[in-house]
Structures are given as C-alpha cells and as structure tokens.
C-alpha cells in the first residue's frame, strides 16, 4: 500500500513540476514578446523621428537654394553678402559654394576664389 501511495505522490509531483514548467515557459514567452514589441515600437518611433529630421534638413536646403537662385550668381562680390545672409538665417546650412565648369569660384565663408 505504501508503494502505491508513493507512486501516486510521485506522479503528482511530476504533474506539478510539468505544469509549473509550462506556466513558467508561457510566462517567459509572453514577457519576451512584450519586450520585443516594445523595442520594435521604440525603433519605429526613432526611425520616424530620423526621417522627419532629414526631411526638415532637405526642406531647409531647398529653401536656401531657392533664395540663392534669385541672386546674380555670375559676380561673387555682388552676391557674397546675400549668400552669407542666407547661410546665417537658414537652419542646417553652413556654407554655400558656387561652382562653374566644375570649379568653385565663390564660397559664402571664404569669398571669391581664383581658379587654379
């Protein structure tokens, strides 16, 4: 009789251990899934932020180009003040260079450049 009771208790312990492991496994998978989804949402948010910042920089660059195109770009001395003004007031633009035939002839920081 005692061997029968020991076998039943042993079977119950195995069942309890098995159920406990299953519960622990399900909980672990749920926790990992929640962590993954949270990380994925964070990555998406950061990606959207980076995209909007790049779009803003490109829009600022286009605004600077639109202002510079209206200038007399053939004469660096005449357009230098305005080029520097565009650089000063337009976000994300650090310098404007004018290029003709593959050579830079005017820069908003340096000024007029002689071709060499």
mmCIF file of N, CA and C in Angstrom:
data_model
loop_
_atom_site.group_PDB
_atom_site.id
_atom_site.type_symbol
_atom_site.label_atom_id
_atom_site.label_comp_id
_atom_site.label_asym_id
_atom_site.label_seq_id
_atom_site.Cartn_x
_atom_site.Cartn_y
_atom_site.Cartn_z
ATOM 1 N N UNK A 1 0.815 -1.190 0.000
ATOM 2 C CA UNK A 1 0.000 0.000 0.000
ATOM 3 C C UNK A 1 0.862 1.257 0.000
ATOM 4 N N UNK A 2 1.899 1.249 0.764
ATOM 5 C CA UNK A 2 2.762 2.425 0.801
ATOM 6 C C UNK A 2 3.449 2.646 -0.538
ATOM 7 N N UNK A 3 3.778 1.592 -1.227
ATOM 8 C CA UNK A 3 4.400 1.765 -2.539
ATOM 9 C C UNK A 3 3.405 2.375 -3.525
ATOM 10 N N UNK A 4 2.143 2.026 -3.376
ATOM 11 C CA UNK A 4 1.096 2.595 -4.231
ATOM 12 C C UNK A 4 0.949 4.090 -3.933
ATOM 13 N N UNK A 5 0.964 4.473 -2.661
ATOM 14 C CA UNK A 5 0.846 5.884 -2.264
ATOM 15 C C UNK A 5 2.068 6.659 -2.759
ATOM 16 N N UNK A 6 3.254 6.062 -2.607
ATOM 17 C CA UNK A 6 4.474 6.714 -3.075
ATOM 18 C C UNK A 6 4.417 6.957 -4.587
ATOM 19 N N UNK A 7 3.878 5.988 -5.320
ATOM 20 C CA UNK A 7 3.777 6.133 -6.770
ATOM 21 C C UNK A 7 2.812 7.254 -7.129
ATOM 22 N N UNK A 8 1.682 7.333 -6.427
ATOM 23 C CA UNK A 8 0.695 8.392 -6.688
ATOM 24 C C UNK A 8 1.301 9.760 -6.382
ATOM 25 N N UNK A 9 1.991 9.858 -5.218
ATOM 26 C CA UNK A 9 2.626 11.126 -4.854
ATOM 27 C C UNK A 9 3.704 11.501 -5.864
ATOM 28 N N UNK A 10 4.446 10.521 -6.301
ATOM 29 C CA UNK A 10 5.495 10.765 -7.286
ATOM 30 C C UNK A 10 4.891 11.257 -8.601
ATOM 31 N N UNK A 11 3.785 10.637 -9.009
ATOM 32 C CA UNK A 11 3.105 11.062 -10.229
ATOM 33 C C UNK A 11 2.561 12.481 -10.085
ATOM 34 N N UNK A 12 2.037 12.819 -8.891
ATOM 35 C CA UNK A 12 1.512 14.166 -8.658
ATOM 36 C C UNK A 12 2.648 15.192 -8.697
ATOM 37 N N UNK A 13 3.797 14.826 -8.119
ATOM 38 C CA UNK A 13 4.942 15.740 -8.150
ATOM 39 C C UNK A 13 5.386 15.994 -9.590
ATOM 40 N N UNK A 14 5.415 14.924 -10.380
ATOM 41 C CA UNK A 14 5.792 15.078 -11.780
ATOM 42 C C UNK A 14 4.805 15.982 -12.508
ATOM 43 N N UNK A 15 3.525 15.801 -12.225
ATOM 44 C CA UNK A 15 2.489 16.608 -12.856
ATOM 45 C C UNK A 15 2.628 18.072 -12.446
ATOM 46 N N UNK A 16 2.844 18.297 -11.144
ATOM 47 C CA UNK A 16 3.005 19.667 -10.643
ATOM 48 C C UNK A 16 4.239 20.312 -11.271
ATOM 49 N N UNK A 17 5.324 19.575 -11.346
ATOM 50 C CA UNK A 17 6.548 20.102 -11.966
ATOM 51 C C UNK A 17 6.323 20.418 -13.443
ATOM 52 N N UNK A 18 5.652 19.519 -14.136
ATOM 53 C CA UNK A 18 5.387 19.727 -15.556
ATOM 54 C C UNK A 18 4.512 20.954 -15.777
ATOM 55 N N UNK A 19 3.444 21.066 -14.994
ATOM 56 C CA UNK A 19 2.544 22.221 -15.112
ATOM 57 C C UNK A 19 3.290 23.505 -14.760
ATOM 58 N N UNK A 20 4.111 23.454 -13.710
ATOM 59 C CA UNK A 20 4.888 24.633 -13.307
ATOM 60 C C UNK A 20 5.831 25.070 -14.420
ATOM 61 N N UNK A 21 6.504 24.109 -15.032
ATOM 62 C CA UNK A 21 7.404 24.439 -16.137
ATOM 63 C C UNK A 21 6.651 25.017 -17.332
ATOM 64 N N UNK A 22 5.486 24.468 -17.616
ATOM 65 C CA UNK A 22 4.680 25.003 -18.717
ATOM 66 C C UNK A 22 4.244 26.437 -18.432
ATOM 67 N N UNK A 23 3.786 26.689 -17.209
ATOM 68 C CA UNK A 23 3.369 28.045 -16.833
ATOM 69 C C UNK A 23 4.553 29.002 -16.929
ATOM 70 N N UNK A 24 5.715 28.569 -16.417
ATOM 71 C CA UNK A 24 6.910 29.400 -16.480
ATOM 72 C C UNK A 24 7.296 29.684 -17.939
ATOM 73 N N UNK A 25 7.198 28.664 -18.784
ATOM 74 C CA UNK A 25 7.524 28.826 -20.200
ATOM 75 C C UNK A 25 6.590 29.800 -20.894
ATOM 76 N N UNK A 26 5.296 29.667 -20.639
ATOM 77 C CA UNK A 26 4.315 30.572 -21.247
ATOM 78 C C UNK A 26 4.555 32.004 -20.768
ATOM 79 N N UNK A 27 4.801 32.170 -19.471
ATOM 80 C CA UNK A 27 5.070 33.493 -18.908
ATOM 81 C C UNK A 27 6.334 34.096 -19.533
ATOM 82 N N UNK A 28 7.371 33.285 -19.683
ATOM 83 C CA UNK A 28 8.624 33.765 -20.283
ATOM 84 C C UNK A 28 8.415 34.206 -21.723
ATOM 85 N N UNK A 29 7.674 33.416 -22.475
ATOM 86 C CA UNK A 29 7.394 33.772 -23.870
ATOM 87 C C UNK A 29 6.582 35.057 -23.934
ATOM 88 N N UNK A 30 5.602 35.201 -23.058
ATOM 89 C CA UNK A 30 4.794 36.420 -23.032
ATOM 90 C C UNK A 30 5.652 37.635 -22.695
ATOM 91 N N UNK A 31 6.544 37.483 -21.724
ATOM 92 C CA UNK A 31 7.422 38.582 -21.325
ATOM 93 C C UNK A 31 8.376 38.954 -22.459
ATOM 94 N N UNK A 32 8.962 37.963 -23.100
ATOM 95 C CA UNK A 32 9.854 38.233 -24.227
ATOM 96 C C UNK A 32 9.111 38.892 -25.388
ATOM 97 N N UNK A 33 7.897 38.455 -25.644
ATOM 98 C CA UNK A 33 7.099 39.049 -26.719
ATOM 99 C C UNK A 33 6.782 40.506 -26.421
ATOM 100 N N UNK A 34 6.404 40.790 -25.180
ATOM 101 C CA UNK A 34 6.103 42.171 -24.792
ATOM 102 C C UNK A 34 7.343 43.048 -24.912
ATOM 103 N N UNK A 35 8.486 42.530 -24.495
ATOM 104 C CA UNK A 35 9.742 43.280 -24.600
ATOM 105 C C UNK A 35 10.087 43.537 -26.060
ATOM 106 N N UNK A 36 9.931 42.531 -26.891
ATOM 107 C CA UNK A 36 10.220 42.668 -28.317
ATOM 108 C C UNK A 36 9.306 43.708 -28.957
ATOM 109 N N UNK A 37 8.016 43.645 -28.665
ATOM 110 C CA UNK A 37 7.073 44.596 -29.254
ATOM 111 C C UNK A 37 7.356 46.017 -28.793
ATOM 112 N N UNK A 38 7.734 46.170 -27.530
ATOM 113 C CA UNK A 38 8.085 47.492 -27.013
ATOM 114 C C UNK A 38 9.326 48.026 -27.717
ATOM 115 N N UNK A 39 10.321 47.170 -27.885
ATOM 116 C CA UNK A 39 11.550 47.572 -28.577
ATOM 117 C C UNK A 39 11.259 47.920 -30.035
ATOM 118 N N UNK A 40 10.409 47.148 -30.673
ATOM 119 C CA UNK A 40 10.040 47.395 -32.059
ATOM 120 C C UNK A 40 9.341 48.746 -32.201
ATOM 121 N N UNK A 41 8.437 49.058 -31.276
ATOM 122 C CA UNK A 41 7.742 50.346 -31.300
ATOM 123 C C UNK A 41 8.732 51.493 -31.098
ATOM 124 N N UNK A 42 9.697 51.291 -30.214
ATOM 125 C CA UNK A 42 10.719 52.313 -29.971
ATOM 126 C C UNK A 42 11.565 52.542 -31.219
ATOM 127 N N UNK A 43 11.942 51.466 -31.895
ATOM 128 C CA UNK A 43 12.714 51.590 -33.131
ATOM 129 C C UNK A 43 11.921 52.323 -34.206
ATOM 130 N N UNK A 44 10.647 52.009 -34.309
ATOM 131 C CA UNK A 44 9.796 52.666 -35.298
ATOM 132 C C UNK A 44 9.694 54.155 -34.991
ATOM 133 N N UNK A 45 9.533 54.489 -33.722
ATOM 134 C CA UNK A 45 9.439 55.890 -33.317
ATOM 135 C C UNK A 45 10.735 56.639 -33.642
ATOM 136 N N UNK A 46 11.879 56.013 -33.335
ATOM 137 C CA UNK A 46 13.164 56.650 -33.638
ATOM 138 C C UNK A 46 13.383 56.772 -35.145
ATOM 139 N N UNK A 47 12.944 55.778 -35.893
ATOM 140 C CA UNK A 47 13.049 55.850 -37.353
ATOM 141 C C UNK A 47 12.211 56.983 -37.918
ATOM 142 N N UNK A 48 11.004 57.145 -37.401
ATOM 143 C CA UNK A 48 10.139 58.240 -37.843
ATOM 144 C C UNK A 48 10.750 59.593 -37.496
ATOM 145 N N UNK A 49 11.352 59.700 -36.314
ATOM 146 C CA UNK A 49 12.000 60.945 -35.903
ATOM 147 C C UNK A 49 13.172 61.266 -36.827
ATOM 148 N N UNK A 50 13.992 60.266 -37.124
ATOM 149 C CA UNK A 50 15.131 60.477 -38.020
ATOM 150 C C UNK A 50 14.657 60.898 -39.408
ATOM 151 N N UNK A 51 13.611 60.244 -39.899
ATOM 152 C CA UNK A 51 13.069 60.585 -41.219
ATOM 153 C C UNK A 51 12.579 62.021 -41.247
ATOM 154 N N UNK A 52 11.852 62.444 -40.213
ATOM 155 C CA UNK A 52 11.325 63.810 -40.198
ATOM 156 C C UNK A 52 12.451 64.836 -40.081
ATOM 157 N N UNK A 53 13.522 64.503 -39.350
ATOM 158 C CA UNK A 53 14.654 65.425 -39.248
ATOM 159 C C UNK A 53 15.369 65.569 -40.588
ATOM 160 N N UNK A 54 15.543 64.461 -41.303
ATOM 161 C CA UNK A 54 16.178 64.523 -42.622
ATOM 162 C C UNK A 54 15.299 65.311 -43.590
ATOM 163 N N UNK A 55 13.991 65.084 -43.543
ATOM 164 C CA UNK A 55 13.076 65.829 -44.413
ATOM 165 C C UNK A 55 13.143 67.321 -44.119
ATOM 166 N N UNK A 56 13.252 67.681 -42.842
ATOM 167 C CA UNK A 56 13.359 69.091 -42.466
ATOM 168 C C UNK A 56 14.667 69.696 -42.979
ATOM 169 N N UNK A 57 15.772 68.948 -42.863
ATOM 170 C CA UNK A 57 17.056 69.439 -43.374
ATOM 171 C C UNK A 57 17.000 69.657 -44.884
ATOM 172 N N UNK A 58 16.384 68.709 -45.591
ATOM 173 C CA UNK A 58 16.280 68.845 -47.045
ATOM 174 C C UNK A 58 15.394 70.024 -47.427
ATOM 175 N N UNK A 59 14.328 70.253 -46.677
ATOM 176 C CA UNK A 59 13.457 71.403 -46.933
ATOM 177 C C UNK A 59 14.213 72.707 -46.690
ATOM 178 N N UNK A 60 15.033 72.752 -45.634
ATOM 179 C CA UNK A 60 15.838 73.944 -45.368
ATOM 180 C C UNK A 60 16.858 74.171 -46.478
ATOM 181 N N UNK A 61 17.473 73.097 -46.951
ATOM 182 C CA UNK A 61 18.434 73.216 -48.052
ATOM 183 C C UNK A 61 17.746 73.734 -49.309
ATOM 184 N N UNK A 62 16.548 73.229 -49.584
ATOM 185 C CA UNK A 62 15.804 73.688 -50.761
ATOM 186 C C UNK A 62 15.434 75.162 -50.621
ATOM 187 N N UNK A 63 15.066 75.583 -49.415
ATOM 188 C CA UNK A 63 14.742 76.993 -49.186
ATOM 189 C C UNK A 63 15.965 77.869 -49.438
ATOM 190 N N UNK A 64 17.128 77.427 -48.985
ATOM 191 C CA UNK A 64 18.360 78.175 -49.237
ATOM 192 C C UNK A 64 18.692 78.245 -50.717
ATOM 193 N N UNK A 65 18.501 77.137 -51.421
ATOM 194 C CA UNK A 65 18.749 77.114 -52.867
ATOM 195 C C UNK A 65 17.808 78.078 -53.575
ATOM 196 N N UNK A 66 16.537 78.062 -53.184
ATOM 197 C CA UNK A 66 15.556 78.950 -53.811
ATOM 198 C C UNK A 66 15.929 80.416 -53.615
ATOM 199 N N UNK A 67 16.475 80.771 -52.457
ATOM 200 C CA UNK A 67 16.910 82.154 -52.211
ATOM 201 C C UNK A 67 18.160 82.475 -53.031
ATOM 202 N N UNK A 68 19.097 81.543 -53.093
ATOM 203 C CA UNK A 68 20.361 81.790 -53.791
ATOM 204 C C UNK A 68 20.167 81.902 -55.298
ATOM 205 N N UNK A 69 19.216 81.185 -55.854
ATOM 206 C CA UNK A 69 18.991 81.194 -57.297
ATOM 207 C C UNK A 69 18.574 82.583 -57.779
ATOM 208 N N UNK A 70 17.942 83.357 -56.926
ATOM 209 C CA UNK A 70 17.477 84.694 -57.312
ATOM 210 C C UNK A 70 18.613 85.718 -57.397
ATOM 211 N N UNK A 71 19.789 85.362 -56.938
ATOM 212 C CA UNK A 71 20.912 86.296 -56.906
ATOM 213 C C UNK A 71 21.641 86.342 -58.245
ATOM 214 N N UNK A 72 22.469 87.379 -58.402
ATOM 215 C CA UNK A 72 23.356 87.469 -59.564
ATOM 216 C C UNK A 72 24.554 86.569 -59.287
ATOM 217 N N UNK A 73 24.458 85.335 -59.686
ATOM 218 C CA UNK A 73 25.462 84.338 -59.327
ATOM 219 C C UNK A 73 26.730 84.430 -60.167
ATOM 220 N N UNK A 74 26.738 85.297 -61.192
ATOM 221 C CA UNK A 74 27.939 85.437 -62.007
ATOM 222 C C UNK A 74 28.994 86.287 -61.314
ATOM 223 N N UNK A 75 28.564 87.172 -60.432
ATOM 224 C CA UNK A 75 29.501 88.069 -59.752
ATOM 225 C C UNK A 75 29.536 87.735 -58.264
ATOM 226 N N UNK A 76 30.611 87.110 -57.827
ATOM 227 C CA UNK A 76 30.738 86.689 -56.429
ATOM 228 C C UNK A 76 30.697 87.886 -55.488
ATOM 229 N N UNK A 77 31.380 88.976 -55.858
ATOM 230 C CA UNK A 77 31.433 90.143 -54.976
ATOM 231 C C UNK A 77 30.039 90.712 -54.720
ATOM 232 N N UNK A 78 29.200 90.729 -55.763
ATOM 233 C CA UNK A 78 27.846 91.276 -55.616
ATOM 234 C C UNK A 78 26.940 90.357 -54.792
ATOM 235 N N UNK A 79 27.121 89.063 -54.918
ATOM 236 C CA UNK A 79 26.214 88.120 -54.250
ATOM 237 C C UNK A 79 26.729 87.621 -52.900
ATOM 238 N N UNK A 80 27.965 87.947 -52.533
ATOM 239 C CA UNK A 80 28.570 87.404 -51.315
ATOM 240 C C UNK A 80 27.799 87.782 -50.054
ATOM 241 N N UNK A 81 27.393 89.042 -49.936
ATOM 242 C CA UNK A 81 26.647 89.477 -48.750
ATOM 243 C C UNK A 81 25.357 88.669 -48.612
ATOM 244 N N UNK A 82 24.634 88.513 -49.704
ATOM 245 C CA UNK A 82 23.370 87.767 -49.662
ATOM 246 C C UNK A 82 23.598 86.278 -49.399
ATOM 247 N N UNK A 83 24.656 85.716 -49.970
ATOM 248 C CA UNK A 83 24.973 84.307 -49.688
ATOM 249 C C UNK A 83 25.227 84.110 -48.196
ATOM 250 N N UNK A 84 25.990 85.024 -47.606
ATOM 251 C CA UNK A 84 26.262 84.940 -46.167
ATOM 252 C C UNK A 84 24.995 85.138 -45.355
ATOM 253 N N UNK A 85 24.111 85.997 -45.821
ATOM 254 C CA UNK A 85 22.833 86.206 -45.138
ATOM 255 C C UNK A 85 21.981 84.934 -45.189
ATOM 256 N N UNK A 86 21.940 84.280 -46.335
ATOM 257 C CA UNK A 86 21.180 83.026 -46.471
ATOM 258 C C UNK A 86 21.719 81.984 -45.497
ATOM 259 N N UNK A 87 23.045 81.862 -45.430
ATOM 260 C CA UNK A 87 23.670 80.895 -44.519
ATOM 261 C C UNK A 87 23.340 81.234 -43.072
ATOM 262 N N UNK A 88 23.315 82.525 -42.752
ATOM 263 C CA UNK A 88 23.079 82.948 -41.367
ATOM 264 C C UNK A 88 21.647 82.694 -40.911
ATOM 265 N N UNK A 89 20.682 82.859 -41.802
ATOM 266 C CA UNK A 89 19.279 82.778 -41.371
ATOM 267 C C UNK A 89 18.603 81.450 -41.700
ATOM 268 N N UNK A 90 19.224 80.621 -42.514
ATOM 269 C CA UNK A 90 18.598 79.349 -42.890
ATOM 270 C C UNK A 90 19.178 78.225 -42.034
ATOM 271 N N UNK A 91 18.331 77.550 -41.264
ATOM 272 C CA UNK A 91 18.830 76.442 -40.425
ATOM 273 C C UNK A 91 19.448 75.330 -41.271
ATOM 274 N N UNK A 92 20.429 74.673 -40.712
ATOM 275 C CA UNK A 92 21.077 73.491 -41.289
ATOM 276 C C UNK A 92 21.994 73.789 -42.471
ATOM 277 N N UNK A 93 22.092 75.037 -42.907
ATOM 278 C CA UNK A 93 23.017 75.375 -43.989
ATOM 279 C C UNK A 93 24.230 76.030 -43.357
ATOM 280 N N UNK A 94 25.416 75.486 -43.626
ATOM 281 C CA UNK A 94 26.653 76.010 -43.038
ATOM 282 C C UNK A 94 27.430 76.867 -44.025
ATOM 283 N N UNK A 95 27.329 76.544 -45.290
ATOM 284 C CA UNK A 95 28.030 77.307 -46.314
ATOM 285 C C UNK A 95 27.351 77.077 -47.658
ATOM 286 N N UNK A 96 27.539 78.038 -48.543
ATOM 287 C CA UNK A 96 27.059 77.900 -49.918
ATOM 288 C C UNK A 96 28.254 78.122 -50.823
ATOM 289 N N UNK A 97 28.453 77.227 -51.751
ATOM 290 C CA UNK A 97 29.538 77.355 -52.724
ATOM 291 C C UNK A 97 28.936 77.446 -54.113
ATOM 292 N N UNK A 98 29.496 78.338 -54.922
ATOM 293 C CA UNK A 98 29.073 78.460 -56.310
ATOM 294 C C UNK A 98 30.126 77.794 -57.185
ATOM 295 N N UNK A 99 29.665 76.969 -58.107
ATOM 296 C CA UNK A 99 30.563 76.181 -58.949
ATOM 297 C C UNK A 99 30.241 76.464 -60.410
ATOM 298 N N UNK A 100 31.299 76.672 -61.195
ATOM 299 C CA UNK A 100 31.134 76.884 -62.633
ATOM 300 C C UNK A 100 32.156 76.013 -63.351
ATOM 301 N N UNK A 101 31.706 75.247 -64.311
ATOM 302 C CA UNK A 101 32.576 74.348 -65.089
ATOM 303 C C UNK A 101 33.403 73.428 -64.192
ATOM 304 N N UNK A 102 32.807 72.981 -63.098
ATOM 305 C CA UNK A 102 33.474 72.046 -62.208
ATOM 306 C C UNK A 102 34.421 72.685 -61.207
ATOM 307 N N UNK A 103 34.521 74.017 -61.207
ATOM 308 C CA UNK A 103 35.415 74.705 -60.274
ATOM 309 C C UNK A 103 34.623 75.648 -59.377
ATOM 310 N N UNK A 104 34.962 75.635 -58.100
ATOM 311 C CA UNK A 104 34.308 76.534 -57.158
ATOM 312 C C UNK A 104 34.928 77.926 -57.325
ATOM 313 N N UNK A 105 34.073 78.918 -57.585
ATOM 314 C CA UNK A 105 34.574 80.274 -57.765
ATOM 315 C C UNK A 105 34.117 81.232 -56.668
ATOM 316 N N UNK A 106 33.183 80.773 -55.830
ATOM 317 C CA UNK A 106 32.694 81.638 -54.761
ATOM 318 C C UNK A 106 32.203 80.772 -53.610
ATOM 319 N N UNK A 107 32.525 81.201 -52.393
ATOM 320 C CA UNK A 107 32.106 80.475 -51.199
ATOM 321 C C UNK A 107 31.644 81.491 -50.166
ATOM 322 N N UNK A 108 30.545 81.181 -49.493
ATOM 323 C CA UNK A 108 29.979 82.140 -48.537
ATOM 324 C C UNK A 108 30.895 82.401 -47.348
ATOM 325 N N UNK A 109 31.831 81.526 -47.066
ATOM 326 C CA UNK A 109 32.769 81.738 -45.955
ATOM 327 C C UNK A 109 34.050 82.407 -46.456
ATOM 328 N N UNK A 110 34.634 81.859 -47.504
ATOM 329 C CA UNK A 110 35.928 82.328 -47.999
ATOM 330 C C UNK A 110 35.784 83.561 -48.882
ATOM 331 N N UNK A 111 34.727 83.588 -49.670
ATOM 332 C CA UNK A 111 34.541 84.674 -50.627
ATOM 333 C C UNK A 111 34.940 84.221 -52.013
ATOM 334 N N UNK A 112 35.453 85.181 -52.790
ATOM 335 C CA UNK A 112 35.822 84.903 -54.179
ATOM 336 C C UNK A 112 37.077 84.035 -54.223
ATOM 337 N N UNK A 113 37.041 83.032 -55.088
ATOM 338 C CA UNK A 113 38.176 82.123 -55.256
ATOM 339 C C UNK A 113 38.706 82.259 -56.670
ATOM 340 N N UNK A 114 40.009 82.263 -56.791
ATOM 341 C CA UNK A 114 40.590 82.331 -58.132
ATOM 342 C C UNK A 114 40.811 80.906 -58.634
ATOM 343 N N UNK A 115 40.478 80.654 -59.887
ATOM 344 C CA UNK A 115 40.670 79.296 -60.425
ATOM 345 C C UNK A 115 42.154 78.983 -60.561
ATOM 346 N N UNK A 116 42.543 77.816 -60.102
ATOM 347 C CA UNK A 116 43.949 77.405 -60.194
ATOM 348 C C UNK A 116 44.056 76.019 -60.753
#
